[in-house]
PDB file of C-alpha atoms and ligand atoms in Angstrom:
ATOM      1  CA  MET A 900     -15.900  12.387  29.600  1.00  0.00           C
ATOM      2  CA  LYS A 901     -12.845  10.292  30.360  1.00  0.00           C
ATOM      3  CA  THR A 902     -13.258   6.842  28.258  1.00  0.00           C
ATOM      4  CA  THR A 903     -11.339   3.437  27.898  1.00  0.00           C
ATOM      5  CA  ARG A 904     -11.572   2.592  24.101  1.00  0.00           C
ATOM      6  CA  LYS A 905      -9.662  -0.115  22.796  1.00  0.00           C
ATOM      7  CA  GLY A 906      -9.412  -0.934  18.987  1.00  0.00           C
ATOM      8  CA  MET A 907     -10.832  -4.052  17.230  1.00  0.00           C
ATOM      9  CA  LEU A 908      -9.394  -6.321  14.876  1.00  0.00           C
ATOM     10  CA  LEU A 909     -11.434  -6.647  12.135  1.00  0.00           C
ATOM     11  CA  VAL A 910     -11.477  -9.348   9.993  1.00  0.00           C
ATOM     12  CA  ILE A 911     -13.729  -9.505   6.451  1.00  0.00           C
ATOM     13  CA  SER A 912     -13.001 -12.160   4.207  1.00  0.00           C
ATOM     14  CA  GLY A 913     -15.353 -14.537   1.727  1.00  0.00           C
ATOM     15  CA  PRO A 914     -14.716 -15.970  -1.055  1.00  0.00           C
ATOM     16  CA  SER A 915     -13.589 -14.280  -4.045  1.00  0.00           C
ATOM     17  CA  GLY A 916     -16.359 -12.820  -5.807  1.00  0.00           C
ATOM     18  CA  THR A 917     -18.363 -11.580  -3.006  1.00  0.00           C
ATOM     19  CA  GLY A 918     -17.742  -8.163  -3.380  1.00  0.00           C
ATOM     20  CA  LYS A 919     -15.246  -7.884  -0.340  1.00  0.00           C
ATOM     21  CA  GLY A 920     -12.618  -5.438  -1.915  1.00  0.00           C
ATOM     22  CA  THR A 921     -15.394  -3.035  -2.815  1.00  0.00           C
ATOM     23  CA  LEU A 922     -17.606  -3.082   0.510  1.00  0.00           C
ATOM     24  CA  ILE A 923     -14.021  -3.206   2.233  1.00  0.00           C
ATOM     25  CA  LYS A 924     -13.256   0.373   0.180  1.00  0.00           C
ATOM     26  CA  LEU A 925     -16.453   1.962   0.699  1.00  0.00           C
ATOM     27  CA  LEU A 926     -16.302   1.137   4.647  1.00  0.00           C
ATOM     28  CA  MET A 927     -12.992   2.783   4.758  1.00  0.00           C
ATOM     29  CA  GLU A 928     -14.212   6.054   3.270  1.00  0.00           C
ATOM     30  CA  GLN A 929     -17.543   6.217   5.253  1.00  0.00           C
ATOM     31  CA  ASP A 930     -15.847   5.563   8.791  1.00  0.00           C
ATOM     32  CA  PRO A 931     -12.902   7.600   9.584  1.00  0.00           C
ATOM     33  CA  SER A 932     -12.049   5.209  12.914  1.00  0.00           C
ATOM     34  CA  LEU A 933     -10.919   2.478  10.584  1.00  0.00           C
ATOM     35  CA  VAL A 934      -7.720   2.356   9.523  1.00  0.00           C
ATOM     36  CA  PHE A 935      -6.325  -0.288   6.689  1.00  0.00           C
ATOM     37  CA  SER A 936      -3.922  -2.892   7.383  1.00  0.00           C
ATOM     38  CA  VAL A 937      -1.457  -2.708   4.424  1.00  0.00           C
ATOM     39  CA  SER A 938      -0.185  -6.399   3.871  1.00  0.00           C
ATOM     40  CA  ALA A 939       3.063  -7.316   2.231  1.00  0.00           C
ATOM     41  CA  THR A 940       2.688  -9.346  -0.795  1.00  0.00           C
ATOM     42  CA  THR A 941       5.069 -11.078  -3.401  1.00  0.00           C
ATOM     43  CA  ARG A 942       2.607 -10.141  -6.309  1.00  0.00           C
ATOM     44  CA  ALA A 943       3.552  -7.750  -8.745  1.00  0.00           C
ATOM     45  CA  PRO A 944       1.742  -4.142  -8.631  1.00  0.00           C
ATOM     46  CA  ARG A 945      -1.342  -3.967 -10.806  1.00  0.00           C
ATOM     47  CA  GLU A 946      -2.290  -0.354 -12.367  1.00  0.00           C
ATOM     48  CA  GLY A 947      -2.691   2.290 -10.148  1.00  0.00           C
ATOM     49  CA  GLU A 948      -1.528   0.404  -7.062  1.00  0.00           C
ATOM     50  CA  ILE A 949       0.955   2.111  -5.256  1.00  0.00           C
ATOM     51  CA  ASP A 950       3.377   0.958  -2.982  1.00  0.00           C
ATOM     52  CA  GLY A 951       3.102   1.062   0.923  1.00  0.00           C
ATOM     53  CA  VAL A 952      -0.950   2.049   0.194  1.00  0.00           C
ATOM     54  CA  HIS A 953      -2.363  -0.884  -1.297  1.00  0.00           C
ATOM     55  CA  TYR A 954       0.556  -3.318  -0.555  1.00  0.00           C
ATOM     56  CA  HIS A 955       3.898  -3.538   0.512  1.00  0.00           C
ATOM     57  CA  PHE A 956       5.154  -5.015  -2.723  1.00  0.00           C
ATOM     58  CA  VAL A 957       8.403  -7.159  -1.762  1.00  0.00           C
ATOM     59  CA  SER A 958      10.453  -9.661  -3.271  1.00  0.00           C
ATOM     60  CA  ASP A 959      10.866 -13.472  -2.224  1.00  0.00           C
ATOM     61  CA  GLU A 960      13.776 -13.001  -0.355  1.00  0.00           C
ATOM     62  CA  LYS A 961      12.179 -10.340   1.387  1.00  0.00           C
ATOM     63  CA  TYR A 962       9.268 -11.985   1.856  1.00  0.00           C
ATOM     64  CA  ASP A 963      11.480 -14.958   3.588  1.00  0.00           C
ATOM     65  CA  GLN A 964      13.183 -12.443   5.708  1.00  0.00           C
ATOM     66  CA  LEU A 965      10.029 -11.346   7.171  1.00  0.00           C
ATOM     67  CA  VAL A 966       8.775 -14.860   7.886  1.00  0.00           C
ATOM     68  CA  ALA A 967      11.819 -15.763   9.856  1.00  0.00           C
ATOM     69  CA  GLU A 968      11.787 -12.601  11.682  1.00  0.00           C
ATOM     70  CA  GLY A 969       8.156 -13.653  12.820  1.00  0.00           C
ATOM     71  CA  ALA A 970       7.095 -10.158  11.421  1.00  0.00           C
ATOM     72  CA  PHE A 971       3.634 -11.393  10.321  1.00  0.00           C
ATOM     73  CA  VAL A 972       0.483 -12.177  12.400  1.00  0.00           C
ATOM     74  CA  GLU A 973      -0.335 -14.481   9.551  1.00  0.00           C
ATOM     75  CA  TYR A 974       0.364 -15.454   6.227  1.00  0.00           C
ATOM     76  CA  ALA A 975      -0.461 -17.425   3.259  1.00  0.00           C
ATOM     77  CA  ASN A 976      -0.357 -18.598  -0.361  1.00  0.00           C
ATOM     78  CA  VAL A 977      -3.285 -17.048  -2.293  1.00  0.00           C
ATOM     79  CA  HIS A 978      -3.474 -17.911  -5.981  1.00  0.00           C
ATOM     80  CA  GLY A 979       0.217 -18.683  -6.270  1.00  0.00           C
ATOM     81  CA  LYS A 980       1.290 -15.738  -4.509  1.00  0.00           C
ATOM     82  CA  ARG A 981       2.304 -15.029  -1.060  1.00  0.00           C
ATOM     83  CA  TYR A 982       0.630 -12.389   1.148  1.00  0.00           C
ATOM     84  CA  GLY A 983       0.890 -11.705   4.814  1.00  0.00           C
ATOM     85  CA  THR A 984      -0.547  -9.340   7.793  1.00  0.00           C
ATOM     86  CA  LEU A 985       2.523  -7.391   9.540  1.00  0.00           C
ATOM     87  CA  ARG A 986       2.597  -7.027  13.123  1.00  0.00           C
ATOM     88  CA  SER A 987       3.867  -3.539  12.747  1.00  0.00           C
ATOM     89  CA  GLU A 988       0.099  -2.623  10.928  1.00  0.00           C
ATOM     90  CA  VAL A 989      -1.465  -3.994  13.424  1.00  0.00           C
ATOM     91  CA  TYR A 990      -0.757  -4.176  17.107  1.00  0.00           C
ATOM     92  CA  GLY A 991       0.704  -0.491  17.830  1.00  0.00           C
ATOM     93  CA  ARG A 992      -2.769   0.711  16.378  1.00  0.00           C
ATOM     94  CA  LEU A 993      -4.749  -1.406  18.310  1.00  0.00           C
ATOM     95  CA  GLU A 994      -3.500  -0.107  21.480  1.00  0.00           C
ATOM     96  CA  LYS A 995      -3.886   3.355  20.475  1.00  0.00           C
ATOM     97  CA  GLY A 996      -7.615   2.440  20.490  1.00  0.00           C
ATOM     98  CA  GLU A 997      -7.810   2.425  16.393  1.00  0.00           C
ATOM     99  CA  ASN A 998     -10.154  -0.467  14.518  1.00  0.00           C
ATOM    100  CA  VAL A 999      -7.522  -2.115  12.155  1.00  0.00           C
ATOM    101  CA  VAL A1000      -9.135  -3.809   8.875  1.00  0.00           C
ATOM    102  CA  LEU A1001      -7.646  -6.863   7.557  1.00  0.00           C
ATOM    103  CA  ASP A1002      -8.552  -7.868   4.088  1.00  0.00           C
ATOM    104  CA  ILE A1003      -7.291 -11.226   3.927  1.00  0.00           C
ATOM    105  CA  ASP A1004      -8.011 -14.728   2.374  1.00  0.00           C
ATOM    106  CA  VAL A1005      -9.731 -17.376   4.267  1.00  0.00           C
ATOM    107  CA  GLN A1006      -7.056 -19.516   5.340  1.00  0.00           C
ATOM    108  CA  GLY A1007      -5.740 -16.354   6.982  1.00  0.00           C
ATOM    109  CA  ALA A1008      -8.544 -15.102   8.488  1.00  0.00           C
ATOM    110  CA  LEU A1009      -9.025 -18.430  10.305  1.00  0.00           C
ATOM    111  CA  ASN A1010      -5.460 -17.990  11.885  1.00  0.00           C
ATOM    112  CA  VAL A1011      -6.295 -14.953  13.084  1.00  0.00           C
ATOM    113  CA  ILE A1012      -9.630 -15.996  14.399  1.00  0.00           C
ATOM    114  CA  ALA A1013      -7.782 -18.889  16.079  1.00  0.00           C
ATOM    115  CA  ASN A1014      -4.759 -16.531  17.809  1.00  0.00           C
ATOM    116  CA  GLU A1015      -5.977 -13.252  18.388  1.00  0.00           C
ATOM    117  CA  LYS A1016      -8.084 -11.644  21.023  1.00  0.00           C
ATOM    118  CA  GLU A1017      -9.725  -8.344  20.004  1.00  0.00           C
ATOM    119  CA  LYS A1018     -10.703  -9.739  16.366  1.00  0.00           C
ATOM    120  CA  VAL A1019     -14.374  -9.472  14.983  1.00  0.00           C
ATOM    121  CA  SER A1020     -14.878 -11.616  12.240  1.00  0.00           C
ATOM    122  CA  ILE A1021     -17.200 -11.189   9.190  1.00  0.00           C
ATOM    123  CA  PHE A1022     -17.802 -13.705   6.514  1.00  0.00           C
ATOM    124  CA  LEU A1023     -19.328 -12.335   3.356  1.00  0.00           C
ATOM    125  CA  LEU A1024     -21.666 -15.083   1.489  1.00  0.00           C
ATOM    126  CA  PRO A1025     -22.580 -14.744  -2.158  1.00  0.00           C
ATOM    127  CA  PRO A1026     -26.445 -15.112  -2.084  1.00  0.00           C
ATOM    128  CA  SER A1027     -26.206 -18.120  -4.402  1.00  0.00           C
ATOM    129  CA  TYR A1028     -23.438 -20.500  -6.062  1.00  0.00           C
ATOM    130  CA  LYS A1029     -25.184 -19.559  -9.662  1.00  0.00           C
ATOM    131  CA  GLU A1030     -24.572 -15.972  -8.924  1.00  0.00           C
ATOM    132  CA  LEU A1031     -21.170 -16.366  -7.581  1.00  0.00           C
ATOM    133  CA  ARG A1032     -20.181 -17.746 -10.976  1.00  0.00           C
ATOM    134  CA  ARG A1033     -21.948 -15.149 -12.838  1.00  0.00           C
ATOM    135  CA  ARG A1034     -20.044 -12.588 -11.167  1.00  0.00           C
ATOM    136  CA  LEU A1035     -16.677 -14.398 -11.702  1.00  0.00           C
ATOM    137  CA  GLU A1036     -17.744 -14.956 -15.176  1.00  0.00           C
ATOM    138  CA  GLY A1037     -19.073 -11.413 -15.747  1.00  0.00           C
ATOM    139  CA  ARG A1038     -15.562 -10.086 -14.614  1.00  0.00           C
ATOM    140  CA  GLY A1039     -13.936 -10.946 -17.689  1.00  0.00           C
ATOM    141  CA  THR A1040     -10.547 -11.381 -16.651  1.00  0.00           C
ATOM    142  CA  GLU A1041     -10.646 -15.318 -15.790  1.00  0.00           C
ATOM    143  CA  SER A1042     -10.258 -18.325 -18.309  1.00  0.00           C
ATOM    144  CA  ALA A1043     -13.087 -21.293 -17.575  1.00  0.00           C
ATOM    145  CA  GLU A1044     -10.517 -23.122 -15.953  1.00  0.00           C
ATOM    146  CA  THR A1045      -9.896 -20.392 -13.315  1.00  0.00           C
ATOM    147  CA  VAL A1046     -13.770 -19.875 -12.739  1.00  0.00           C
ATOM    148  CA  GLU A1047     -13.740 -23.419 -12.088  1.00  0.00           C
ATOM    149  CA  GLY A1048     -11.010 -23.576  -9.671  1.00  0.00           C
ATOM    150  CA  ARG A1049     -12.434 -20.231  -8.088  1.00  0.00           C
ATOM    151  CA  MET A1050     -15.741 -21.947  -7.574  1.00  0.00           C
ATOM    152  CA  ALA A1051     -14.197 -25.293  -5.950  1.00  0.00           C
ATOM    153  CA  LYS A1052     -11.979 -23.039  -3.740  1.00  0.00           C
ATOM    154  CA  ALA A1053     -15.297 -20.770  -2.696  1.00  0.00           C
ATOM    155  CA  ALA A1054     -17.415 -24.053  -1.870  1.00  0.00           C
ATOM    156  CA  ARG A1055     -14.415 -25.292   0.345  1.00  0.00           C
ATOM    157  CA  GLU A1056     -14.490 -21.660   1.907  1.00  0.00           C
ATOM    158  CA  ILE A1057     -17.992 -21.705   2.632  1.00  0.00           C
ATOM    159  CA  SER A1058     -17.596 -24.808   4.564  1.00  0.00           C
ATOM    160  CA  ARG A1059     -15.707 -23.102   7.050  1.00  0.00           C
ATOM    161  CA  LYS A1060     -18.005 -19.751   7.405  1.00  0.00           C
ATOM    162  CA  ASP A1061     -18.932 -21.478  10.963  1.00  0.00           C
ATOM    163  CA  ARG A1062     -15.941 -20.256  12.762  1.00  0.00           C
ATOM    164  CA  TYR A1063     -16.778 -16.594  12.109  1.00  0.00           C
ATOM    165  CA  GLU A1064     -18.882 -14.663  14.249  1.00  0.00           C
ATOM    166  CA  TYR A1065     -20.791 -12.788  11.743  1.00  0.00           C
ATOM    167  CA  ILE A1066     -22.267 -13.756   8.156  1.00  0.00           C
ATOM    168  CA  VAL A1067     -23.485 -11.410   5.525  1.00  0.00           C
ATOM    169  CA  VAL A1068     -25.059 -12.071   2.286  1.00  0.00           C
ATOM    170  CA  ASN A1069     -24.165  -9.881  -0.186  1.00  0.00           C
ATOM    171  CA  ASP A1070     -27.304 -10.003  -2.346  1.00  0.00           C
ATOM    172  CA  ASN A1071     -27.866  -6.311  -2.361  1.00  0.00           C
ATOM    173  CA  PHE A1072     -24.688  -4.369  -2.177  1.00  0.00           C
ATOM    174  CA  ASP A1073     -26.033  -1.474  -0.175  1.00  0.00           C
ATOM    175  CA  GLU A1074     -27.961  -3.559   2.211  1.00  0.00           C
ATOM    176  CA  ALA A1075     -24.605  -5.727   2.777  1.00  0.00           C
ATOM    177  CA  LEU A1076     -22.479  -2.410   3.562  1.00  0.00           C
ATOM    178  CA  SER A1077     -25.330  -1.314   6.134  1.00  0.00           C
ATOM    179  CA  GLN A1078     -25.384  -4.692   8.008  1.00  0.00           C
ATOM    180  CA  VAL A1079     -21.331  -4.553   8.360  1.00  0.00           C
ATOM    181  CA  ARG A1080     -21.503  -1.185   9.376  1.00  0.00           C
ATOM    182  CA  ALA A1081     -24.529  -2.076  11.841  1.00  0.00           C
ATOM    183  CA  ILE A1082     -21.942  -5.184  13.092  1.00  0.00           C
ATOM    184  CA  ILE A1083     -19.032  -2.469  13.635  1.00  0.00           C
ATOM    185  CA  SER A1084     -21.284   0.071  15.413  1.00  0.00           C
ATOM    186  CA  ALA A1085     -22.687  -2.308  17.855  1.00  0.00           C
ATOM    187  CA  GLU A1086     -19.030  -4.071  18.569  1.00  0.00           C
ATOM    188  CA  LYS A1087     -17.579  -0.536  19.231  1.00  0.00           C
ATOM    189  CA  HIS A1088     -20.308  -0.060  22.062  1.00  0.00           C
ATOM    190  CA  LYS A1089     -19.224  -3.578  23.725  1.00  0.00           C
ATOM    191  CA  ARG A1090     -18.438  -2.391  27.411  1.00  0.00           C
ATOM    192  CA  THR A1091     -14.975  -4.012  27.402  1.00  0.00           C
ATOM    193  CA  ARG A1092     -14.264  -1.434  24.221  1.00  0.00           C
ATOM    194  CA  PHE A1093     -15.951   1.481  25.416  1.00  0.00           C
ATOM    195  CA  ASN A1094     -16.372   2.229  29.193  1.00  0.00           C
ATOM    196  CA  PRO A1095     -16.885   5.729  29.879  1.00  0.00           C
ATOM    197  CA  ASP A1096     -17.083   7.453  33.359  1.00  0.00           C
ATOM    198  CA  VAL A1097     -20.054   9.525  33.896  1.00  0.00           C
ATOM    199  CA  PRO A1098     -19.224  12.728  34.975  1.00  0.00           C
ATOM    200  CA  GLN A1099     -21.336  14.682  37.835  1.00  0.00           C
ATOM    201  CA  GLU A1100     -22.006  17.593  35.684  1.00  0.00           C
TER     202      GLU A1100
HETATM  203  P1  LIG B1510      -5.174  -9.347  -4.233  1.00  0.00           P
HETATM  204  O1  LIG B1510      -4.074  -9.507  -5.101  1.00  0.00           O
HETATM  205  O2  LIG B1510      -6.286  -9.735  -5.669  1.00  0.00           O
HETATM  206  O3  LIG B1510      -5.007  -8.405  -4.224  1.00  0.00           O
HETATM  207  O4  LIG B1510      -5.733 -10.638  -3.232  1.00  0.00           O
HETATM  208  C1  LIG B1510      -5.898 -11.492  -3.394  1.00  0.00           C
HETATM  209  C2  LIG B1510      -6.477 -12.268  -1.931  1.00  0.00           C
HETATM  210  O5  LIG B1510      -5.557 -12.329  -1.073  1.00  0.00           O
HETATM  211  C3  LIG B1510      -7.510 -11.474  -1.725  1.00  0.00           C
HETATM  212  O6  LIG B1510      -8.431 -12.155  -1.226  1.00  0.00           O
HETATM  213  C4  LIG B1510      -7.165 -10.879  -0.293  1.00  0.00           C
HETATM  214  O7  LIG B1510      -7.958 -10.528   0.775  1.00  0.00           O
HETATM  215  C5  LIG B1510      -6.021 -11.855   0.165  1.00  0.00           C
HETATM  216  N1  LIG B1510      -4.846 -11.105   0.831  1.00  0.00           N
HETATM  217  C6  LIG B1510      -4.444  -9.778   1.022  1.00  0.00           C
HETATM  218  N2  LIG B1510      -3.773  -9.680   1.878  1.00  0.00           N
HETATM  219  C7  LIG B1510      -3.441 -10.690   2.409  1.00  0.00           C
HETATM  220  C8  LIG B1510      -2.685 -11.251   3.470  1.00  0.00           C
HETATM  221  O8  LIG B1510      -1.745 -10.389   4.250  1.00  0.00           O
HETATM  222  N3  LIG B1510      -3.007 -12.292   4.255  1.00  0.00           N
HETATM  223  C9  LIG B1510      -3.984 -13.192   3.442  1.00  0.00           C
HETATM  224  N4  LIG B1510      -3.710 -14.501   4.213  1.00  0.00           N
HETATM  225  N5  LIG B1510      -4.442 -12.896   2.583  1.00  0.00           N
HETATM  226  C10 LIG B1510      -4.322 -11.788   1.846  1.00  0.00           C
END
């Protein structure tokens, strides 16, 4: 069957502590039609992170050069480090009909929502501020001051949720994951993305 397929640019974001990273990882493992856009960052690799797989780890000079060349779809400072989505990770793949996943922060997502055509945007919400605080404290990696900073940032980010097309509350992780999968499945069947010719036989 001859079909027209166009890829979607899937933007998943939400405050830190909403389980975005784990959700994206599982989503990618379960759906081979999704490809991950590997961002460039100036932060140092964490243990187990591989250059070119988790991030393209670059120097500040290289990052400046990428900005000057117009190599980024969007870029932002997050927690004092610089991150950017590379055009080379996105456009060619969308043309090929692949679905490209962006794991980016809210500022970056708002830019993508404002400027990109084929985007599908999902905002992940924590079930409550109390639960968000519990998760941030539970990580054990943040000082009290950082937790307060993240909570204030989360409140600012949540105030922008109306810009997104879809909202998913991550109260129960499995449910949130299946809701995101349902959104992706429906979006794949939009006539503008999937328009097969019906054969005679
Ligand atoms: P981490 O350093 O923990 O991997 O990521 C920190 C934050 O930066 C996360 O919220 C992540 O989604 C965001 N981030 C990663 N890559 C990009 C990017 O290319 N652009 C923007 N705007 N944010 C990004």
